[in-house]
Coordinates of C-alpha atoms in Angstrom, one line a residue:
M1 CA 13.6 -34.9 -17.4
K2 CA 10.0 -34.3 -18.4
L3 CA 7.8 -32.3 -16.0
E4 CA 5.3 -35.2 -15.7
L5 CA 8.0 -37.5 -14.3
L6 CA 8.5 -35.5 -11.1
P7 CA 7.1 -37.1 -8.0
D8 CA 3.9 -35.8 -6.4
E9 CA 5.9 -34.5 -3.4
I10 CA 7.9 -32.1 -5.6
F11 CA 4.7 -30.6 -7.1
L12 CA 3.2 -30.2 -3.6
D13 CA 6.3 -28.4 -2.5
I14 CA 6.2 -26.1 -5.5
F15 CA 2.5 -25.3 -4.8
E16 CA 3.5 -23.8 -1.5
Y17 CA 5.1 -20.9 -3.4
L18 CA 2.2 -20.3 -5.7
D19 CA -1.2 -18.6 -5.4
G20 CA -4.1 -20.9 -5.8
I21 CA -5.4 -18.9 -8.8
D22 CA -2.1 -19.5 -10.7
I23 CA -2.1 -23.2 -9.8
F24 CA -5.6 -23.8 -11.2
I25 CA -5.0 -21.7 -14.3
A26 CA -1.8 -23.6 -15.0
L27 CA -2.7 -27.2 -14.1
Y28 CA -6.4 -27.8 -13.9
G29 CA -7.7 -30.0 -16.7
L30 CA -4.2 -31.0 -18.0
N31 CA -4.7 -34.6 -16.9
S32 CA -6.3 -36.7 -14.2
R33 CA -3.1 -36.7 -12.1
F34 CA -2.9 -33.0 -11.7
N35 CA -6.6 -32.8 -11.0
Y36 CA -6.2 -35.4 -8.3
L37 CA -3.3 -33.4 -6.8
L38 CA -5.5 -30.2 -6.7
Y39 CA -8.6 -31.8 -5.4
K40 CA -7.4 -34.6 -3.1
Q41 CA -3.7 -34.1 -2.1
Y42 CA -2.8 -30.4 -1.7
R43 CA -4.2 -29.0 1.6
T44 CA -2.8 -25.5 2.0
F45 CA -4.2 -23.2 -0.7
H46 CA -3.7 -19.5 -0.7
F47 CA -6.1 -17.3 -2.7
R48 CA -5.3 -13.7 -3.3
F49 CA -8.2 -12.1 -5.2
I50 CA -6.6 -8.6 -5.4
D51 CA -5.7 -8.2 -9.0
V52 CA -7.9 -10.6 -11.0
S53 CA -10.3 -10.5 -13.8
K54 CA -14.0 -11.1 -13.1
R55 CA -13.9 -14.1 -15.5
T56 CA -11.2 -15.8 -13.5
F57 CA -12.7 -14.8 -10.2
D58 CA -16.1 -16.3 -11.2
W59 CA -14.4 -19.5 -12.5
I60 CA -12.5 -20.1 -9.3
C61 CA -15.3 -19.2 -6.9
Q62 CA -18.0 -21.0 -8.8
Q63 CA -16.3 -24.1 -10.1
H64 CA -13.4 -24.9 -7.7
L65 CA -13.5 -23.0 -4.4
P66 CA -16.7 -24.6 -3.0
T67 CA -15.2 -28.1 -3.1
I68 CA -11.9 -27.2 -1.4
T69 CA -12.9 -24.7 1.4
D70 CA -11.6 -27.1 4.0
R71 CA -8.1 -26.8 2.5
V72 CA -7.8 -23.0 2.1
I73 CA -5.5 -21.5 4.7
A74 CA -5.2 -17.9 3.4
L75 CA -7.8 -15.7 1.6
R76 CA -7.7 -12.1 0.4
L77 CA -10.7 -10.1 -0.9
R78 CA -11.0 -6.5 -2.1
N79 CA -13.6 -4.1 -3.2
S80 CA -11.9 -1.4 -5.3
V81 CA -12.4 0.5 -8.5
E82 CA -10.5 -2.3 -10.2
T83 CA -12.5 -5.1 -8.6
P84 CA -15.9 -3.6 -7.7
E85 CA -18.4 -5.5 -5.7
Q86 CA -16.0 -8.4 -5.3
I87 CA -16.8 -9.2 -1.7
N88 CA -20.6 -9.4 -2.3
R89 CA -20.0 -11.6 -5.3
F90 CA -17.8 -13.9 -3.3
Y91 CA -20.6 -14.3 -0.8
S92 CA -23.0 -15.3 -3.7
Y93 CA -20.8 -18.3 -4.3
I94 CA -19.7 -19.1 -0.7
P95 CA -22.6 -18.3 1.7
S96 CA -20.4 -18.1 4.8
L97 CA -16.8 -17.9 5.9
D98 CA -17.4 -20.7 8.5
R99 CA -16.9 -23.2 5.6
F100 CA -13.2 -22.4 5.7
I101 CA -12.6 -24.4 8.8
H102 CA -8.8 -24.4 8.5
L103 CA -8.4 -20.7 7.5
R104 CA -5.4 -19.1 9.2
S105 CA -5.2 -15.8 7.5
F106 CA -8.0 -13.6 6.2
S107 CA -7.7 -10.1 4.5
I108 CA -10.5 -7.9 3.4
F109 CA -9.9 -4.5 1.8
G110 CA -11.9 -1.5 0.4
R111 CA -15.2 0.2 0.5
H112 CA -18.2 -1.9 1.6
S113 CA -21.1 -1.6 3.9
F114 CA -20.9 -1.5 7.7
E115 CA -23.4 -4.4 7.8
L116 CA -21.0 -6.5 5.7
L117 CA -18.1 -5.6 8.0
L118 CA -20.1 -6.8 11.0
R119 CA -21.0 -10.0 9.2
V120 CA -17.4 -10.7 8.4
I121 CA -16.3 -10.2 12.0
K122 CA -19.1 -12.4 13.3
E123 CA -18.1 -15.2 11.0
C124 CA -14.4 -14.9 11.8
Q125 CA -15.3 -15.6 15.4
Q126 CA -16.3 -19.1 14.3
L127 CA -12.9 -19.8 12.6
H128 CA -10.9 -21.5 15.4
E129 CA -7.7 -21.6 13.4
L130 CA -7.7 -18.0 12.3
T131 CA -4.6 -16.3 13.6
H132 CA -4.1 -13.4 11.2
L133 CA -6.7 -10.7 10.3
N134 CA -6.0 -7.8 7.9
L135 CA -9.0 -5.5 7.9
S136 CA -9.1 -2.4 5.7
Y137 CA -12.5 -0.6 5.8
C138 CA -13.3 2.7 4.1
S139 CA -16.8 3.9 5.0
S140 CA -19.1 4.6 2.1
D141 CA -21.0 7.2 4.1
Q142 CA -20.0 10.0 6.5
Q143 CA -22.2 8.9 9.5
N144 CA -20.6 8.6 12.9
T145 CA -21.0 4.9 13.0
S146 CA -19.9 3.3 16.3
F147 CA -17.3 0.6 15.8
Q148 CA -17.7 -0.9 19.2
L149 CA -19.2 -4.1 17.9
V150 CA -16.4 -4.4 15.3
I151 CA -13.6 -3.9 17.9
D152 CA -15.2 -6.2 20.4
G153 CA -15.8 -8.8 17.7
I154 CA -12.1 -8.7 16.7
W155 CA -10.9 -9.0 20.3
S156 CA -13.3 -12.0 20.6
I157 CA -11.8 -14.1 17.8
P158 CA -10.5 -17.1 19.8
K159 CA -7.0 -17.6 18.4
L160 CA -6.2 -14.3 16.7
T161 CA -2.6 -13.3 17.2
N162 CA -2.0 -10.7 14.5
C163 CA -4.3 -7.9 13.5
H164 CA -3.9 -5.1 11.0
L165 CA -6.7 -2.6 11.4
D166 CA -7.1 0.2 8.9
I167 CA -10.5 1.9 9.2
E168 CA -11.4 5.2 7.5
S169 CA -14.6 6.8 8.7
A170 CA -16.1 10.0 9.9
N171 CA -15.7 8.8 13.5
K172 CA -12.0 9.3 14.3
T173 CA -12.3 8.0 17.9
F174 CA -11.1 4.5 18.6
E175 CA -13.6 2.4 20.4
F176 CA -11.5 0.6 23.0
P177 CA -12.5 -3.1 23.5
T178 CA -14.8 -4.0 26.4
V179 CA -13.5 -7.6 26.2
I180 CA -10.0 -9.0 26.8
S181 CA -8.1 -10.9 24.2
S182 CA -5.9 -13.6 25.6
S183 CA -4.3 -14.4 22.2
L184 CA -3.6 -11.1 20.4
Q185 CA 0.1 -10.4 20.2
S186 CA 0.7 -8.1 17.2
L187 CA -1.5 -5.1 16.5
F188 CA -1.2 -2.5 13.7
I189 CA -3.7 0.3 13.9
F190 CA -4.0 3.0 11.2
H191 CA -6.2 6.1 10.7
Y192 CA -6.8 6.4 14.5
K193 CA -4.8 8.9 16.5
F194 CA -4.6 7.9 20.2
E195 CA -4.0 10.3 23.0
A196 CA -0.9 9.2 24.9
N197 CA -2.8 8.9 28.2
E198 CA -5.2 6.4 26.7
L199 CA -2.8 3.6 26.2
H200 CA -3.5 2.1 29.6
R201 CA -6.9 1.0 28.2
L202 CA -5.2 -0.8 25.4
S203 CA -2.8 -2.6 27.7
T204 CA -5.6 -3.8 29.9
C205 CA -7.6 -5.4 27.1
T206 CA -4.5 -6.8 25.3
P207 CA -2.3 -8.3 28.0
Q208 CA -0.3 -10.6 25.6
L209 CA 0.6 -7.7 23.2
Q210 CA 4.2 -8.0 21.9
N211 CA 4.2 -6.0 18.7
L212 CA 2.4 -2.6 18.3
H213 CA 2.2 -0.1 15.5
I214 CA 0.3 3.1 16.5
F215 CA -0.2 6.8 15.9
I216 CA -0.2 9.1 19.0
N217 CA -1.5 12.7 19.5
S218 CA 1.3 14.2 21.5
N219 CA -0.7 15.7 24.3
K220 CA 1.2 16.5 27.5
L221 CA 1.6 13.3 29.4
T222 CA 2.2 13.0 33.1
V223 CA 2.7 9.8 35.0
N224 CA -0.3 9.7 37.2
D225 CA -1.7 6.7 39.1
S226 CA -3.7 5.4 36.1
Y227 CA -0.8 5.7 33.7
S228 CA 1.7 4.3 36.1
S229 CA -0.2 1.0 36.1
C230 CA -0.1 0.9 32.3
I231 CA 2.9 -1.3 31.8
F232 CA 3.3 -3.3 28.5
L233 CA 5.4 -6.0 30.1
K234 CA 5.4 -8.3 27.1
L235 CA 5.8 -5.5 24.4
T236 CA 9.1 -5.9 22.7
V237 CA 8.5 -4.3 19.3
L238 CA 7.0 -0.9 18.9
S239 CA 6.5 1.4 16.0
V240 CA 5.0 4.7 17.1
I241 CA 4.4 8.0 15.2
F242 CA 3.8 11.2 17.1
V243 CA 1.6 13.3 14.8
S244 CA 1.8 16.6 16.6
S245 CA 4.4 18.4 18.7
V246 CA 6.1 16.4 21.4
D247 CA 8.7 17.3 24.1
D248 CA 11.2 15.1 25.8
V249 CA 9.2 15.0 29.1
T250 CA 6.3 13.6 27.3
L251 CA 8.5 11.0 25.5
I252 CA 10.1 10.0 28.9
N253 CA 6.7 9.5 30.4
F254 CA 5.4 7.6 27.4
F255 CA 8.3 5.2 27.2
H256 CA 7.9 4.6 30.9
S257 CA 5.2 2.1 30.0
T258 CA 7.4 0.0 27.7
P259 CA 10.4 -1.1 29.7
N260 CA 11.1 -4.4 27.8
L261 CA 11.3 -2.9 24.3
V262 CA 13.9 -4.6 22.1
D263 CA 13.0 -3.0 18.8
L264 CA 11.8 0.6 18.5
T265 CA 10.8 2.6 15.4
V266 CA 9.7 6.1 16.2
G267 CA 8.5 9.0 14.0
T268 CA 7.7 12.7 14.8
W269 CA 5.9 14.7 12.2
S270 CA 6.3 18.2 13.6
A271 CA 9.0 18.2 16.1
I272 CA 12.7 17.3 16.4
T273 CA 14.3 15.9 19.5
Y274 CA 18.1 16.1 19.9
G275 CA 20.4 13.2 20.3
H276 CA 21.3 13.8 24.0
Q277 CA 17.6 13.9 24.8
W278 CA 17.0 10.6 23.1
E279 CA 20.0 9.2 24.8
N280 CA 18.5 10.2 28.2
I281 CA 15.2 8.6 27.3
I282 CA 16.8 5.3 26.2
R283 CA 19.1 5.1 29.2
K284 CA 16.3 5.8 31.6
N285 CA 13.5 3.7 30.2
L286 CA 14.7 1.4 27.4
S287 CA 17.7 -0.4 28.8
K288 CA 17.0 -3.6 26.7
L289 CA 16.7 -1.8 23.4
K290 CA 18.8 -3.5 20.6
A291 CA 17.4 -1.9 17.4
F292 CA 16.4 1.7 17.0
E293 CA 15.1 3.6 14.0
I294 CA 14.0 7.2 13.9
S295 CA 12.4 9.6 11.5
M296 CA 11.8 13.2 12.5
E297 CA 10.9 16.4 10.8
E298 CA 10.1 20.0 11.7
S299 CA 9.4 23.1 9.6
F300 CA 10.7 26.5 10.4
Y301 CA 9.1 29.7 9.0
D302 CA 10.7 32.3 11.2
G303 CA 13.3 33.3 8.6
N304 CA 16.3 31.9 10.5
D305 CA 19.0 29.9 8.8
I306 CA 17.8 26.3 9.3
E307 CA 21.2 24.9 8.2
I308 CA 22.6 26.1 11.6
T309 CA 19.8 24.2 13.4
A310 CA 20.4 21.1 11.2
K311 CA 24.1 21.2 12.0
E312 CA 23.4 21.4 15.7
L313 CA 20.9 18.5 15.4
I314 CA 23.2 16.1 13.5
D315 CA 26.1 16.9 15.9
S316 CA 24.0 15.9 18.9
F317 CA 24.0 12.3 17.4
R318 CA 27.8 12.1 17.2
S319 CA 28.5 11.0 20.8
S320 CA 30.0 7.6 21.7
F321 CA 26.5 6.4 22.7
W322 CA 25.3 6.6 19.1
T323 CA 28.5 6.0 17.1
I324 CA 30.4 3.5 19.2
E325 CA 28.2 1.9 21.9
H326 CA 25.2 1.2 19.6
Q327 CA 26.4 2.2 16.1
W328 CA 23.0 3.8 15.4
Y329 CA 23.9 6.2 12.6
V330 CA 21.7 9.0 11.3
H331 CA 21.7 11.5 8.5
C332 CA 20.1 14.9 8.4
Y333 CA 19.1 17.1 5.5
T334 CA 17.0 20.1 4.7
S335 CA 14.5 20.8 2.0
D336 CA 12.7 24.2 1.6
E337 CA 12.0 25.2 5.2
T338 CA 12.0 21.7 6.8
I339 CA 14.7 19.7 8.6
Y340 CA 14.6 15.9 8.4
L341 CA 16.6 13.5 10.4
E342 CA 16.5 9.7 9.8
T343 CA 18.3 6.6 10.8
V344 CA 20.8 5.3 8.2
N345 CA 19.3 2.1 7.0
Q346 CA 20.5 0.5 3.8
N347 CA 17.2 -1.3 3.4
V348 CA 15.1 1.8 3.4
V349 CA 14.5 3.0 -0.2
F350 CA 11.5 5.3 -0.4
R351 CA 11.5 9.1 -0.8
E352 CA 11.1 11.8 -3.4
A353 CA 14.2 12.7 -5.4
I354 CA 15.5 16.1 -4.1
I355 CA 18.8 17.9 -4.0
P356 CA 19.0 19.0 -0.3
K357 CA 20.5 22.3 0.7
F358 CA 22.2 20.6 3.6
W359 CA 23.1 17.0 4.1
Q360 CA 25.3 15.3 6.7
S361 CA 25.6 11.8 8.2
T362 CA 27.2 10.3 11.2
C363 CA 27.8 7.0 9.4
P364 CA 31.4 6.8 8.2
D365 CA 30.5 4.7 5.1
A366 CA 27.6 6.9 4.0
N367 CA 27.9 9.7 1.4
Q368 CA 25.5 11.9 -0.3
Q369 CA 25.2 9.5 -3.3
W370 CA 23.8 7.0 -0.8
F371 CA 21.1 9.6 0.0
Y372 CA 20.2 9.9 -3.7
D373 CA 20.0 6.1 -4.0
T374 CA 17.2 6.0 -1.4
A375 CA 14.9 8.0 -3.7
T376 CA 12.2 6.0 -5.5
W377 CA 10.1 8.7 -7.2
M378 CA 10.9 11.8 -9.1
Y379 CA 8.4 14.7 -9.7
H380 CA 8.5 17.0 -12.7
T381 CA 9.3 20.0 -10.4
F382 CA 12.7 18.4 -9.8
F383 CA 13.9 19.8 -13.1
D384 CA 12.9 23.4 -12.2
N385 CA 16.2 24.0 -10.4
S386 CA 19.8 23.7 -11.4
I387 CA 21.0 20.1 -11.3
P388 CA 24.7 19.2 -10.6
S389 CA 26.1 17.0 -13.3
N390 CA 27.8 14.5 -10.9
I391 CA 24.7 13.1 -9.2
H392 CA 22.5 10.2 -10.3
F393 CA 19.5 8.4 -8.9
S394 CA 19.7 4.6 -9.4
N395 CA 16.4 3.4 -7.8
I396 CA 13.7 5.5 -9.3
D397 CA 10.6 3.4 -10.0
S398 CA 8.0 6.3 -10.4
L399 CA 8.7 9.2 -12.8
H400 CA 6.5 12.3 -13.4
I401 CA 7.7 14.5 -16.2
N402 CA 6.7 17.4 -18.4
L403 CA 7.2 17.5 -22.1
P404 CA 9.6 18.2 -23.7
I405 CA 11.8 15.9 -21.7
N406 CA 14.6 17.6 -19.9
E407 CA 17.9 16.6 -21.5
Q408 CA 19.5 15.8 -18.2
L409 CA 17.0 13.0 -17.4
Y410 CA 19.0 10.2 -18.9
T411 CA 22.2 11.4 -17.1
I412 CA 20.8 11.7 -13.6
V413 CA 18.6 8.6 -14.0
P414 CA 21.0 6.4 -16.0
N415 CA 19.2 3.1 -15.2
L416 CA 15.5 3.0 -16.2
N417 CA 15.2 -0.7 -15.6
K418 CA 13.6 -0.1 -12.2
L419 CA 10.9 2.2 -13.6
T420 CA 7.4 0.8 -13.2
S421 CA 5.3 3.9 -13.3
V422 CA 5.5 6.9 -15.6
T423 CA 3.3 10.0 -15.7
I424 CA 3.6 12.3 -18.7
N425 CA 2.2 15.9 -18.7
S426 CA 1.6 17.1 -22.3
Y427 CA 0.0 20.5 -22.8
A428 CA 1.5 22.0 -25.9
D429 CA 3.1 19.3 -28.1
M430 CA 3.1 15.6 -27.6
H431 CA 6.7 15.2 -28.7
F432 CA 6.0 11.6 -29.8
S433 CA 9.5 10.7 -30.8
E434 CA 10.8 11.8 -27.3
V435 CA 8.2 9.8 -25.5
Q436 CA 8.8 6.7 -27.6
I437 CA 12.5 6.9 -27.0
L438 CA 11.7 7.0 -23.2
L439 CA 9.2 4.1 -23.5
D440 CA 11.7 2.0 -25.4
K441 CA 14.2 2.3 -22.5
I442 CA 11.7 1.1 -19.9
V443 CA 11.4 -2.7 -19.9
K444 CA 9.3 -3.2 -16.8
L445 CA 6.7 -0.4 -17.2
N446 CA 3.5 -1.3 -15.4
Q447 CA 1.5 1.9 -15.3
L448 CA 1.4 4.8 -17.8
T449 CA -0.5 8.0 -17.0
I450 CA -0.9 10.7 -19.7
R451 CA -2.2 14.1 -18.9
H452 CA -3.2 15.3 -22.3
S453 CA -4.2 18.7 -23.7
D454 CA -7.5 18.8 -25.5
Q455 CA -5.9 20.6 -28.4
L456 CA -3.7 17.6 -29.3
P457 CA -5.0 14.8 -31.5
I458 CA -5.9 11.8 -29.3
T459 CA -5.7 9.3 -32.1
M460 CA -2.1 10.3 -32.9
L461 CA -1.2 9.6 -29.2
F462 CA -2.1 6.0 -29.4
C463 CA -1.1 5.3 -33.0
K464 CA 2.5 6.5 -32.5
L465 CA 3.3 5.1 -29.1
S466 CA 4.1 1.5 -28.0
N467 CA 5.4 -0.4 -25.0
L468 CA 4.9 -4.2 -24.7
S469 CA 5.1 -4.3 -20.9
V470 CA 2.5 -1.7 -19.8
N471 CA -0.7 -3.2 -18.4
R472 CA -2.3 -0.1 -16.8
I473 CA -3.1 3.1 -18.7
N474 CA -4.7 6.3 -17.3
L475 CA -5.6 9.0 -19.6
H476 CA -6.6 12.4 -18.2
T477 CA -7.9 15.3 -20.4
S478 CA -9.0 18.7 -19.5
N479 CA -12.5 18.5 -21.0
H480 CA -12.4 16.0 -23.8
Y481 CA -14.3 12.7 -23.8
L482 CA -13.2 10.1 -26.4
T483 CA -15.6 9.6 -29.3
N484 CA -16.5 6.2 -30.7
E485 CA -13.9 6.6 -33.4
E486 CA -11.2 7.4 -30.9
C487 CA -12.1 4.5 -28.7
L488 CA -11.8 2.2 -31.8
V489 CA -8.3 3.6 -32.6
L490 CA -7.3 3.1 -29.0
S491 CA -8.6 -0.4 -28.8
Q492 CA -6.5 -1.4 -31.9
S493 CA -3.3 0.3 -30.8
V494 CA -0.1 -1.5 -29.9
L495 CA 0.2 0.6 -26.7
C496 CA -3.0 -1.0 -25.4
H497 CA -2.3 -4.5 -26.6
R498 CA -1.5 -5.9 -23.1
V499 CA -3.5 -3.5 -21.0
K500 CA -5.4 -4.9 -18.1
I501 CA -6.6 -1.7 -16.3
L502 CA -7.7 1.2 -18.5
S503 CA -9.0 4.5 -17.1
I504 CA -10.3 7.0 -19.7
P505 CA -13.0 9.6 -20.4
V506 CA -15.6 8.4 -22.9
S507 CA -18.4 10.3 -24.5
D508 CA -21.0 7.5 -25.0
D509 CA -21.5 3.7 -24.5
E510 CA -20.7 2.6 -28.0
G511 CA -17.1 3.5 -27.6
V512 CA -17.0 1.2 -24.5
T513 CA -18.1 -1.7 -26.6
H514 CA -15.1 -1.2 -28.9
L515 CA -12.8 -1.3 -26.0
I516 CA -14.3 -4.4 -24.4
N517 CA -14.5 -6.4 -27.7
N518 CA -11.0 -5.5 -28.9
L519 CA -8.8 -5.5 -25.8
S520 CA -8.5 -9.2 -25.0
N521 CA -6.5 -8.7 -21.8
L522 CA -8.8 -6.1 -20.3
Q523 CA -9.9 -6.8 -16.7
T524 CA -11.2 -3.4 -15.6
L525 CA -12.4 -0.4 -17.5
I526 CA -12.7 2.8 -15.5
I527 CA -14.7 5.5 -17.3
Q528 CA -15.2 9.2 -16.7
Y529 CA -18.4 10.4 -18.3
Q530 CA -20.5 13.5 -18.6
N531 CA -23.9 12.2 -19.7
D532 CA -26.3 11.8 -16.7
N533 CA -27.9 8.8 -18.5
F534 CA -24.5 7.1 -19.3
I535 CA -24.7 4.3 -16.7
E536 CA -28.3 3.3 -17.7
Q537 CA -27.3 3.3 -21.4
L538 CA -24.2 1.2 -20.5
K539 CA -26.3 -1.4 -18.7
S540 CA -28.7 -1.7 -21.6
H541 CA -26.0 -2.4 -24.1
L542 CA -23.5 -4.5 -22.2
S543 CA -23.7 -8.1 -21.1
S544 CA -25.2 -8.7 -17.6
S545 CA -22.1 -10.7 -16.8
H546 CA -20.1 -7.5 -16.3
V547 CA -20.1 -5.8 -13.0
I548 CA -20.9 -2.1 -13.4
A549 CA -20.3 0.1 -10.3
Q550 CA -20.8 3.8 -9.8
D551 CA -18.0 5.6 -8.0
S552 CA -19.1 5.5 -4.3
R553 CA -17.5 8.9 -3.7
G554 CA -20.0 10.7 -6.0
N555 CA -17.6 11.3 -8.9
A556 CA -18.8 11.0 -12.5
S557 CA -17.0 7.8 -12.9
V558 CA -18.0 4.1 -13.3
S559 CA -16.0 0.9 -13.1
L560 CA -16.6 -2.1 -15.3
W561 CA -15.2 -5.4 -14.0
I562 CA -14.9 -7.7 -17.0

């Protein structure tokens, strides 16, 4: 059957699984029927402007978005080194968010002004169908800006139910809302560390809260009159990380306020609590708990044998409460001077590849190979120690290696199909043939980073290497900036044929022109420079259609969004 013969309803169902950018790129202008579906029939567009070229962004925002704002339900914007000034550019096409009258989900990420942040929050208050807000803000200055207006504005969004709040600023104190949200049910707060005895203020202004993710400074907590009244009656899901030392008395008092928890994830960064202590906490305060995940770590520098402590810790989780009544299994391991204990969860796959000095699990089905399979990244120091021949890591997606490549790599990482990021440190000899053999084995490589010695010929690097899947390349040199000739060689290389994001040191602006003209897929060029007049020279030679943005952190780096 020909694609055109499918009924409209099938196409509209398919659109639900696609980003609006992809839909317009694929179908706009093919024929009048598809144009009618896009402009008249489809009513739930999602636009995710996170990884997009400036050309595509301008095309969507200038030509299409203004006519369909009433049919956009999800929108993501980001200012970053890869998409600089995107949010301001968006506002040059769409003067106000209040045109998105059916917007349900809005996300904004990156570095931007405090004034822009306030503007966004104020406009969100006019969106009466907005239920999800993801706000990531990184202050471009170090002033102690008060975020009271921002927090109060968020709590005043009329139908907001879910909020992810990630604010990096010089002011580390959370400004508690002075208004009450009757709709907010799920709250994720990052980069703020609350004192445990402050939570009663959060419960007061968010009475419908059901899901909370939060960081706690583990100060001594006693159940006084003000804290006794802090009861999160509707809170059923909690993810809490204690960032400093915490004792079991503080934990008991803390969980006194969450009697209806069904799902608990807890982490402690500098303290371990034994299994019988957690059992006491759960029995006393968390009788409704159905799901429990834990991650604890503590370092010991007193010279004692930490394997003895680790053995005592894992044994405290072997009682019938853990292994029979709830079947909440844990594993414990040591690395350097630190003990780690975590819940056994087959869905968790994220850690550095290490060979622990000690490893045990309470799960009857778990073995040490399972532990190796949870590792996703491998650093070059892994090869500094003796490696048993019988272990392997099957889920590595990020690899950092020194040259020459250790001969055991292909034995311990037999499957390179999951690798998406590779960093190569080359300081004496590039070992081109070894690197090419590695690149040939990686079919899904997304990002390649090369730390390159100034003594090695840069042109040889790009002439001799190739990989058809890589679309991000980062080149770091000690003190060498690519000349015009080297930029020309790079722009014509097979290695850079598909590259979308390129980060390199360049000596002058003429080399930049070679890269822009010859790399047809290039979306963003991130340049490290040494000439104080480099940016002005760049602006005078390049098209005004490119966005040129200086690194806001003061580094000698500039981003070109193309």
